[in-house]
Short mmCIF file of C-alpha atoms in Angstrom, two decimals:
data_model
loop_
_atom_site.label_atom_id
_atom_site.label_comp_id
_atom_site.label_asym_id
_atom_site.label_seq_id
_atom_site.Cartn_x
_atom_site.Cartn_y
_atom_site.Cartn_z
CA MET A 65 7.73 -18.73 7.99
CA SER A 66 9.40 -17.54 4.74
CA ASN A 67 8.85 -20.76 3.03
CA LEU A 68 5.81 -21.22 0.87
CA ALA A 69 4.82 -24.55 2.23
CA GLU A 70 4.61 -22.88 5.45
CA THR A 71 1.42 -21.16 4.80
CA THR A 72 -0.66 -21.11 8.04
CA VAL A 73 0.90 -18.92 10.56
CA HIS A 74 -0.66 -19.07 14.25
CA SER A 75 2.40 -18.06 16.34
CA ASP A 76 2.80 -16.40 19.63
CA LEU A 77 3.68 -12.80 19.46
CA ASP A 78 7.36 -13.44 20.96
CA SER A 79 7.95 -16.06 18.04
CA ALA A 80 7.21 -13.44 15.33
CA PRO A 81 10.17 -12.05 13.27
CA LEU A 82 11.13 -9.03 15.58
CA LEU A 83 15.07 -9.35 15.79
CA LEU A 84 15.96 -5.63 17.19
CA PRO A 85 14.26 -2.92 18.55
CA ALA A 86 13.12 -0.41 16.05
CA LYS A 87 14.48 3.13 15.74
CA VAL A 88 12.25 6.22 16.40
CA LEU A 89 13.11 8.47 13.46
CA SER A 90 12.87 12.57 14.09
CA ASN A 91 12.40 14.43 11.30
CA ASP A 92 11.60 14.04 7.63
CA ALA A 93 15.13 14.00 6.34
CA GLN A 94 15.91 10.92 8.22
CA ALA A 95 12.97 9.32 6.93
CA LEU A 96 13.55 10.11 3.24
CA GLN A 97 17.59 8.86 4.02
CA ALA A 98 15.91 5.46 5.65
CA ALA A 99 13.78 5.05 2.42
CA HIS A 100 16.78 5.32 0.07
CA GLU A 101 18.91 2.81 2.03
CA LEU A 102 15.78 0.29 2.04
CA ALA A 103 15.37 0.71 -1.39
CA GLU A 104 19.01 0.28 -2.42
CA ALA A 105 19.01 -3.24 -0.34
CA ALA A 106 15.40 -4.24 -1.68
CA ARG A 107 16.03 -3.52 -5.61
CA ASP A 108 18.79 -6.32 -6.07
CA GLN A 109 16.95 -9.19 -5.55
CA ALA A 110 13.18 -7.79 -6.22
CA ALA A 111 12.99 -9.57 -9.58
CA ARG A 112 13.84 -13.11 -8.02
CA ARG A 113 11.74 -12.92 -5.29
CA ASP A 114 9.08 -12.25 -7.61
CA GLN A 115 9.74 -14.82 -9.82
CA GLN A 116 10.03 -17.41 -6.74
CA ARG A 117 7.05 -15.76 -4.86
CA LYS A 118 9.62 -15.29 -1.74
CA LEU A 119 8.25 -13.10 0.71
CA PRO A 120 10.29 -10.13 1.41
CA TRP A 121 10.89 -10.95 5.34
CA ALA A 122 14.48 -9.63 5.62
CA GLN A 123 13.30 -6.26 3.86
CA ILE A 124 10.24 -6.04 5.96
CA GLU A 125 12.42 -6.39 9.07
CA GLN A 126 14.65 -3.79 7.58
CA PHE A 127 11.76 -1.34 6.99
CA THR A 128 10.63 -1.82 10.77
CA HIS A 129 14.07 -1.56 12.50
CA SER A 130 15.15 1.29 10.24
CA GLY A 131 12.23 3.49 12.06
CA LEU A 132 10.21 3.69 8.99
CA GLY A 133 6.91 2.02 10.50
CA SER A 134 6.58 4.90 12.91
CA ILE A 135 7.34 8.11 10.87
CA SER A 136 3.50 9.14 10.54
CA LEU A 137 2.87 8.71 14.33
CA PRO A 138 1.89 12.19 16.21
CA ARG A 139 5.01 13.76 18.18
CA ALA A 140 2.66 14.14 21.20
CA PHE A 141 3.05 10.50 21.04
CA GLY A 142 6.86 10.11 20.19
CA GLY A 143 6.51 9.65 16.45
CA ALA A 144 8.44 12.13 13.87
CA GLN A 145 5.05 12.81 12.36
CA VAL A 146 6.42 13.37 8.86
CA SER A 147 4.67 15.67 6.23
CA PHE A 148 2.23 13.95 3.70
CA VAL A 149 4.73 15.04 0.87
CA THR A 150 7.69 12.83 2.87
CA LEU A 151 5.21 9.95 3.40
CA ALA A 152 4.47 9.94 -0.52
CA GLU A 153 7.69 10.33 -1.21
CA VAL A 154 8.88 7.26 1.10
CA PHE A 155 6.37 5.01 -0.64
CA ARG A 156 7.55 6.18 -3.76
CA ILE A 157 11.14 5.55 -3.23
CA ILE A 158 10.58 2.04 -1.71
CA SER A 159 7.81 0.93 -4.73
CA ALA A 160 10.46 1.64 -7.38
CA ALA A 161 12.54 -0.79 -5.73
CA ASP A 162 9.88 -3.44 -5.12
CA PRO A 163 6.33 -2.46 -4.96
CA ALA A 164 5.32 -5.43 -2.96
CA LEU A 165 7.49 -4.03 -0.20
CA GLY A 166 5.69 -0.90 -0.62
CA GLN A 167 2.31 -2.40 -0.51
CA ILE A 168 2.92 -4.53 2.76
CA PRO A 169 2.94 -1.71 5.19
CA GLN A 170 0.62 0.82 3.50
CA ASN A 171 -2.45 -0.36 5.42
CA GLN A 172 -0.33 0.60 8.92
CA PHE A 173 -0.11 3.93 7.82
CA GLY A 174 -3.96 3.99 6.84
CA ILE A 175 -4.68 2.50 10.12
CA VAL A 176 -2.47 4.70 12.16
CA GLN A 177 -4.34 7.88 10.14
CA LEU A 178 -7.87 6.15 11.17
CA LEU A 179 -6.55 5.89 14.98
CA LYS A 180 -5.97 9.60 15.17
CA GLY A 181 -9.26 10.28 14.42
CA ALA A 182 -11.42 7.41 15.95
CA ALA A 183 -9.23 5.71 18.82
CA THR A 184 -9.28 7.22 22.53
CA GLU A 185 -6.24 8.89 24.11
CA ARG A 186 -5.85 5.56 25.88
CA GLN A 187 -6.00 3.45 22.73
CA GLN A 188 -3.77 5.62 20.79
CA ALA A 189 -0.97 5.60 23.90
CA LEU A 190 -1.09 1.76 23.95
CA LEU A 191 -1.22 1.19 19.92
CA PHE A 192 1.17 4.04 18.82
CA LYS A 193 3.72 3.02 21.63
CA SER A 194 3.74 -0.47 20.07
CA VAL A 195 4.57 0.73 16.54
CA LEU A 196 7.15 2.99 18.17
CA ASP A 197 8.49 -0.25 19.50
CA GLY A 198 8.45 -2.07 16.28
CA TRP A 199 5.01 -4.01 16.16
CA ARG A 200 3.45 -4.17 12.80
CA ILE A 201 -0.21 -3.79 12.12
CA GLY A 202 -1.89 -5.64 9.11
CA ASN A 203 -5.05 -5.50 7.37
CA ALA A 204 -8.00 -7.78 8.04
CA GLY A 205 -10.79 -5.66 6.48
CA PRO A 206 -12.25 -6.97 3.01
CA GLU A 207 -14.00 -9.98 2.41
CA ARG A 208 -15.18 -12.24 -0.34
CA GLY A 209 -18.75 -13.20 -1.17
CA THR A 210 -20.27 -10.20 -0.37
CA LYS A 211 -22.26 -7.64 -2.23
CA HIS A 212 -19.49 -4.89 -2.32
CA THR A 213 -16.38 -3.89 -0.74
CA LEU A 214 -18.31 -2.03 2.38
CA GLU A 215 -20.40 -5.01 3.32
CA LEU A 216 -18.93 -7.01 6.00
CA LYS A 217 -20.05 -10.27 7.51
CA ALA A 218 -17.73 -10.88 10.55
CA ARG A 219 -18.92 -10.05 13.59
CA ILE A 220 -17.77 -9.16 17.09
CA THR A 221 -19.95 -9.67 20.22
CA ARG A 222 -19.55 -8.52 23.50
CA GLU A 223 -19.10 -10.95 26.46
CA GLY A 224 -18.38 -9.32 30.06
CA ASP A 225 -15.04 -7.50 30.26
CA HIS A 226 -13.94 -8.66 26.22
CA TYR A 227 -15.61 -9.31 22.83
CA VAL A 228 -15.49 -12.30 20.58
CA LEU A 229 -14.60 -12.11 16.81
CA SER A 230 -15.64 -14.72 14.09
CA GLY A 231 -15.32 -14.07 10.61
CA GLN A 232 -13.30 -14.69 7.26
CA LYS A 233 -11.14 -12.11 5.43
CA PHE A 234 -9.12 -11.97 2.54
CA TYR A 235 -6.83 -9.25 0.54
CA SER A 236 -5.34 -9.18 4.03
CA THR A 237 -2.10 -7.30 2.81
CA GLY A 238 0.35 -7.45 5.66
CA ALA A 239 -1.49 -9.47 8.32
CA LEU A 240 1.12 -12.35 7.59
CA PHE A 241 4.10 -10.26 8.55
CA ALA A 242 2.02 -8.44 11.53
CA HIS A 243 2.17 -8.61 15.27
CA TRP A 244 -1.67 -6.57 15.26
CA VAL A 245 -4.18 -7.97 12.93
CA ALA A 246 -6.64 -5.16 12.56
CA VAL A 247 -10.09 -6.45 11.96
CA LYS A 248 -13.33 -5.05 10.79
CA ALA A 249 -16.47 -6.00 11.91
CA LEU A 250 -20.02 -5.16 12.78
CA ASN A 251 -20.79 -5.11 16.51
CA ASP A 252 -24.24 -5.98 18.34
CA GLU A 253 -25.55 -2.59 17.43
CA GLY A 254 -24.57 -3.28 13.41
CA ARG A 255 -22.07 -0.72 13.39
CA GLN A 256 -18.34 -0.94 12.08
CA VAL A 257 -15.60 -1.29 14.67
CA MET A 258 -11.89 -2.25 14.25
CA ALA A 259 -10.58 -4.88 16.72
CA PHE A 260 -6.80 -4.99 17.22
CA VAL A 261 -5.60 -9.05 17.54
CA ARG A 262 -2.46 -10.00 18.81
CA ARG A 263 -0.31 -12.27 16.71
CA GLY A 264 -0.87 -15.74 18.14
CA THR A 265 -4.01 -15.09 19.90
CA PRO A 266 -6.16 -18.73 19.52
CA GLY A 267 -8.56 -18.98 17.03
CA LEU A 268 -6.47 -16.41 14.87
CA ARG A 269 -5.05 -18.16 11.71
CA ILE A 270 -3.47 -16.30 8.82
CA VAL A 271 -2.98 -18.36 5.74
CA ASP A 272 -0.83 -17.35 2.68
CA ASP A 273 -2.98 -18.19 -0.09
CA TRP A 274 -2.58 -15.31 -2.12
CA SER A 275 -2.19 -16.15 -5.96
CA GLY A 276 -2.65 -13.08 -8.13
CA PHE A 277 -0.26 -12.74 -11.14
CA GLY A 278 1.07 -9.14 -9.50
CA GLN A 279 2.20 -7.99 -5.99
CA ARG A 280 3.21 -11.74 -5.80
CA THR A 281 4.77 -11.42 -2.67
CA THR A 282 2.57 -9.45 -0.73
CA ALA A 283 0.86 -12.02 0.88
CA SER A 284 -2.47 -10.72 0.94
CA GLY A 285 -4.29 -13.85 1.43
CA THR A 286 -6.89 -15.18 4.02
CA VAL A 287 -7.32 -14.30 7.72
CA LEU A 288 -9.67 -16.66 9.77
CA LEU A 289 -11.30 -15.85 13.11
CA ASP A 290 -12.81 -18.36 15.21
CA LYS A 291 -14.26 -17.20 18.42
CA VAL A 292 -11.16 -14.97 18.99
CA GLN A 293 -11.18 -13.26 22.16
CA VAL A 294 -10.27 -9.55 22.21
CA ASP A 295 -9.78 -7.11 25.17
CA ALA A 296 -12.45 -4.32 25.33
CA ASP A 297 -9.78 -1.52 25.01
CA LEU A 298 -8.44 -2.94 21.56
CA VAL A 299 -11.82 -2.26 20.08
CA ILE A 300 -12.33 0.84 18.15
CA ASP A 301 -15.45 2.73 17.46
CA THR A 302 -14.52 3.48 13.82
CA TRP A 303 -18.25 3.96 12.69
CA LYS A 304 -18.06 7.46 14.48
CA GLN A 305 -15.35 8.58 12.07
CA GLY A 306 -17.62 8.12 9.22
CA GLU A 307 -20.17 10.72 10.85
CA VAL A 308 -17.52 13.74 10.66
CA PRO A 309 -15.53 15.16 7.60
CA ASN A 310 -11.88 13.62 7.66
CA ILE A 311 -9.21 12.89 5.17
CA GLN A 312 -8.92 9.14 6.29
CA GLY A 313 -9.64 7.97 2.40
CA ALA A 314 -7.26 10.73 0.61
CA VAL A 315 -4.56 9.39 3.14
CA SER A 316 -5.09 6.00 2.07
CA GLN A 317 -5.29 6.84 -1.70
CA LEU A 318 -2.41 8.91 -1.68
CA ILE A 319 0.03 6.12 -0.51
CA GLN A 320 -1.78 3.87 -3.20
CA ALA A 321 -0.88 6.42 -5.99
CA ALA A 322 2.85 6.88 -4.47
CA ILE A 323 3.06 2.98 -5.01
CA ASP A 324 1.89 3.24 -8.56
CA ALA A 325 4.14 6.23 -9.26
CA GLY A 326 7.04 3.81 -8.04
CA ILE A 327 6.06 0.90 -10.32
CA ALA A 328 6.06 3.32 -13.39
CA GLU A 329 9.44 4.73 -12.45
CA ALA A 330 10.73 1.44 -12.25
CA ALA A 331 9.32 0.20 -15.70
CA ILE A 332 10.74 3.41 -17.31
CA ALA A 333 14.18 3.06 -16.08
CA ASP A 334 14.15 -0.60 -17.14
CA THR A 335 12.83 0.39 -20.51
CA ILE A 336 15.69 2.72 -20.91
CA ALA A 337 18.23 0.50 -19.80
CA PHE A 338 17.07 -2.10 -21.93
CA VAL A 339 16.84 -0.31 -25.26
CA ARG A 340 20.52 1.24 -24.46
CA GLU A 341 22.21 -2.23 -23.53
CA LYS A 342 20.31 -5.03 -24.96
CA ALA A 343 17.34 -3.76 -27.86
CA ARG A 344 18.57 -4.17 -31.44
CA PRO A 345 17.47 -1.35 -33.87
CA TRP A 346 14.70 -1.85 -36.36
CA ILE A 347 16.03 -2.24 -39.75
CA ASP A 348 13.88 0.65 -41.41
CA ALA A 349 15.26 3.08 -38.73
CA LYS A 350 18.94 2.75 -40.53
CA VAL A 351 20.57 3.68 -37.47
CA GLU A 352 23.47 1.53 -35.05
CA ARG A 353 21.43 1.72 -31.73
CA ALA A 354 18.16 1.55 -31.04
CA SER A 355 18.62 4.37 -28.75
CA ASP A 356 19.18 6.38 -31.92
CA ASP A 357 15.41 5.26 -33.37
CA LEU A 358 13.37 8.89 -33.67
CA TYR A 359 10.52 6.96 -32.77
CA VAL A 360 11.89 5.21 -29.79
CA ILE A 361 13.03 8.49 -28.55
CA ALA A 362 10.00 10.29 -29.22
CA ASP A 363 8.37 7.25 -27.09
CA VAL A 364 10.47 7.50 -24.36
CA GLY A 365 10.40 11.36 -24.06
CA ARG A 366 6.33 11.12 -23.98
CA LEU A 367 6.69 8.56 -21.13
CA GLN A 368 9.06 10.84 -18.99
CA LEU A 369 6.67 13.70 -19.43
CA GLU A 370 3.82 11.57 -18.42
CA LEU A 371 5.52 10.39 -15.38
CA HIS A 372 6.82 13.62 -14.46
CA ALA A 373 3.18 14.98 -14.74
CA ALA A 374 1.91 12.02 -12.47
CA GLN A 375 4.70 12.85 -10.05
CA ALA A 376 3.82 16.70 -10.11
CA LEU A 377 0.21 15.92 -9.02
CA LEU A 378 1.10 13.37 -6.26
CA GLY A 379 3.37 16.18 -4.96
CA LYS A 380 0.45 18.47 -5.35
CA ALA A 381 -1.93 16.12 -3.56
CA ALA A 382 0.35 15.82 -0.69
CA ARG A 383 0.89 19.42 -0.09
CA VAL A 384 -3.00 19.81 -0.39
CA LEU A 385 -3.28 16.96 2.86
CA ASP A 386 -0.54 18.74 4.71
CA GLU A 387 -2.35 22.12 4.32
CA VAL A 388 -5.84 20.69 5.02
CA SER A 389 -4.41 18.55 8.34
CA ALA A 390 -3.00 21.73 9.60
CA ALA A 391 -6.71 23.19 10.85
CA PRO A 392 -9.76 21.20 11.88
CA VAL A 393 -11.21 19.50 9.02
CA ASP A 394 -14.63 20.42 7.54
CA ALA A 395 -16.56 19.06 4.65
CA ALA A 396 -15.06 21.25 1.82
CA ALA A 397 -11.61 20.83 3.26
CA ALA A 398 -12.13 17.11 3.08
CA ALA A 399 -13.46 17.25 -0.38
CA ARG A 400 -10.52 19.48 -1.62
CA ALA A 401 -7.98 16.67 -0.33
CA SER A 402 -10.02 13.66 -1.71
CA ILE A 403 -10.13 15.46 -5.13
CA ALA A 404 -6.56 16.25 -5.34
CA VAL A 405 -5.54 12.76 -4.47
CA ALA A 406 -8.32 11.32 -7.07
CA GLU A 407 -6.48 13.84 -9.49
CA ALA A 408 -2.83 12.21 -8.57
CA LYS A 409 -4.16 8.52 -8.77
CA VAL A 410 -5.59 8.81 -12.29
CA LEU A 411 -2.15 10.02 -13.64
CA THR A 412 -0.27 7.18 -11.48
CA THR A 413 -2.53 4.56 -12.70
CA GLU A 414 -2.48 5.33 -15.86
CA ILE A 415 1.54 6.10 -16.26
CA SER A 416 2.21 2.75 -14.32
CA LEU A 417 0.01 0.89 -17.02
CA GLN A 418 1.40 2.68 -19.88
CA ALA A 419 5.10 2.58 -19.00
CA SER A 420 5.06 -1.13 -18.20
CA GLU A 421 3.25 -2.17 -21.45
CA LYS A 422 5.55 0.43 -23.74
CA LEU A 423 8.56 -1.46 -22.20
CA PHE A 424 7.88 -4.43 -24.53
CA GLU A 425 7.06 -2.32 -27.37
CA LEU A 426 10.32 -0.25 -27.26
CA SER A 427 12.68 -3.23 -26.06
CA GLY A 428 11.63 -5.73 -28.78
CA SER A 429 11.02 -9.42 -28.20
CA ARG A 430 14.33 -10.32 -25.98
CA ALA A 431 12.71 -8.24 -23.31
CA THR A 432 9.90 -11.01 -22.98
CA LEU A 433 12.27 -13.75 -21.88
CA ALA A 434 11.82 -15.23 -18.36
CA GLU A 435 15.29 -14.63 -17.33
CA PHE A 436 14.70 -10.61 -17.42
CA ASN A 437 11.14 -11.02 -15.62
CA LEU A 438 10.33 -7.43 -17.14
CA ASP A 439 6.59 -8.55 -17.11
CA ARG A 440 6.71 -7.96 -13.34
CA HIS A 441 6.28 -4.19 -13.89
CA TRP A 442 2.84 -4.47 -15.80
CA ARG A 443 1.55 -7.55 -13.58
CA ASN A 444 2.35 -5.53 -10.62
CA ALA A 445 0.50 -2.26 -11.97
CA ARG A 446 -2.33 -4.15 -13.35
CA VAL A 447 -2.93 -5.84 -9.94
CA HIS A 448 -2.39 -2.89 -7.81
CA THR A 449 -4.21 -0.39 -9.73
CA LEU A 450 -7.14 -2.71 -9.48
CA HIS A 451 -7.48 -1.55 -5.81
CA ASP A 452 -10.32 0.77 -7.07
CA PRO A 453 -11.83 2.06 -10.57
CA VAL A 454 -10.22 4.92 -11.82
CA ARG A 455 -13.15 5.47 -14.05
CA TRP A 456 -15.08 6.82 -10.56
CA LYS A 457 -12.01 9.22 -9.92
CA TYR A 458 -12.88 10.77 -13.32
CA HIS A 459 -16.52 10.90 -12.62
CA ALA A 460 -15.54 12.44 -8.60
CA VAL A 461 -13.28 15.25 -10.15
CA GLY A 462 -15.74 16.01 -13.11
CA ALA A 463 -18.51 16.27 -10.82
CA TYR A 464 -16.61 18.50 -7.82
CA HIS A 465 -15.45 20.71 -10.69
CA LEU A 466 -18.41 20.94 -12.60
CA ASN A 467 -21.53 20.51 -9.99
CA GLY A 468 -19.79 21.47 -6.71
CA THR A 469 -20.66 17.72 -5.88
CA LEU A 470 -18.59 16.92 -2.80
CA PRO A 471 -17.12 13.26 -3.44
CA ALA A 472 -18.23 10.15 -1.44
CA ARG A 473 -16.77 9.78 2.09
CA HIS A 474 -14.83 6.61 2.09
CA ALA A 475 -11.50 5.21 1.85
CA TRP A 476 -11.18 4.77 -1.79
CA ILE A 477 -11.54 8.65 -2.54
#
């Protein structure tokens, strides 16, 4: 299944790439340790995987078997229920090694957060138990050819004791690696629901046709659904969550920001290493080493400061989420969380793009050679930060602080 020629996946759950039972981690320290171990293993061949578009199957299996997939599950259901501070750190650590590996499971955590607020206790028990057992959740929400990202053409219809689901999805990050494909669709009343489709269900096809120039190995391609039968217990009335204040969007955005922070961290680390070890000094600098060039030193200092600022706001946003989630969430608390995360998202977006671009200016022409594949940092930053426009983050932050306007309630704020 890792061969790019084998693009269409339609297999039974039993044949899915799940080799060993997943561990169940019990606290934040264990989660961070597992993240560091995964990052160490993933970093070595990350550039080669990017060049060859080789999907990180082994690394995703390690992610699952290490127990990282279940760290945000509530303790009442057997999970570690780690803090949002730890969750952000886990994704930052992994993404600094391989941001595609960070992006693949991001939707699983957003969906787990959604289930906490929208699923029945019976649905939570079933789905959370499967995640503890090592089942992965992939995304099938966005569609192409619609007016905007919230418009859906996929439809789900009740037929007796089950539902029938049809539609076509794209940007389906995680679906190719998943045991559950979480599909957004409109029901008979025109309300949005999320259907959990088991891997191998007849009528479900997953196509690895992601051709983006960045985040190449996320397999964020197409999901096709042709009259797929879904158990009634596996259809979540997600429309209900939209009617009450919640932190769903903020949690999703926090993970996005952590991935971008990881990209920036890796780009700056590679800049420093290249300048120290391979770059030649500019002749007018009259120094022996590129690392002694005063302008290079100043630029590296500036990059580090801006990275630290982004990391600080990321940590602050995660702490706000921890505070807000400790009590019933009202409109003011939900807005506070969204704005805190939006502020972090602005800085992580900007430093990931700036650092990955500055890398070449400071390192020189040699850094552009294909053998180093350093352009992957910019490609990854540019593609991943297109998830939602930062210009609207500025607007949301300004409107909130200037006029007390609460931000929109959706997954992108």
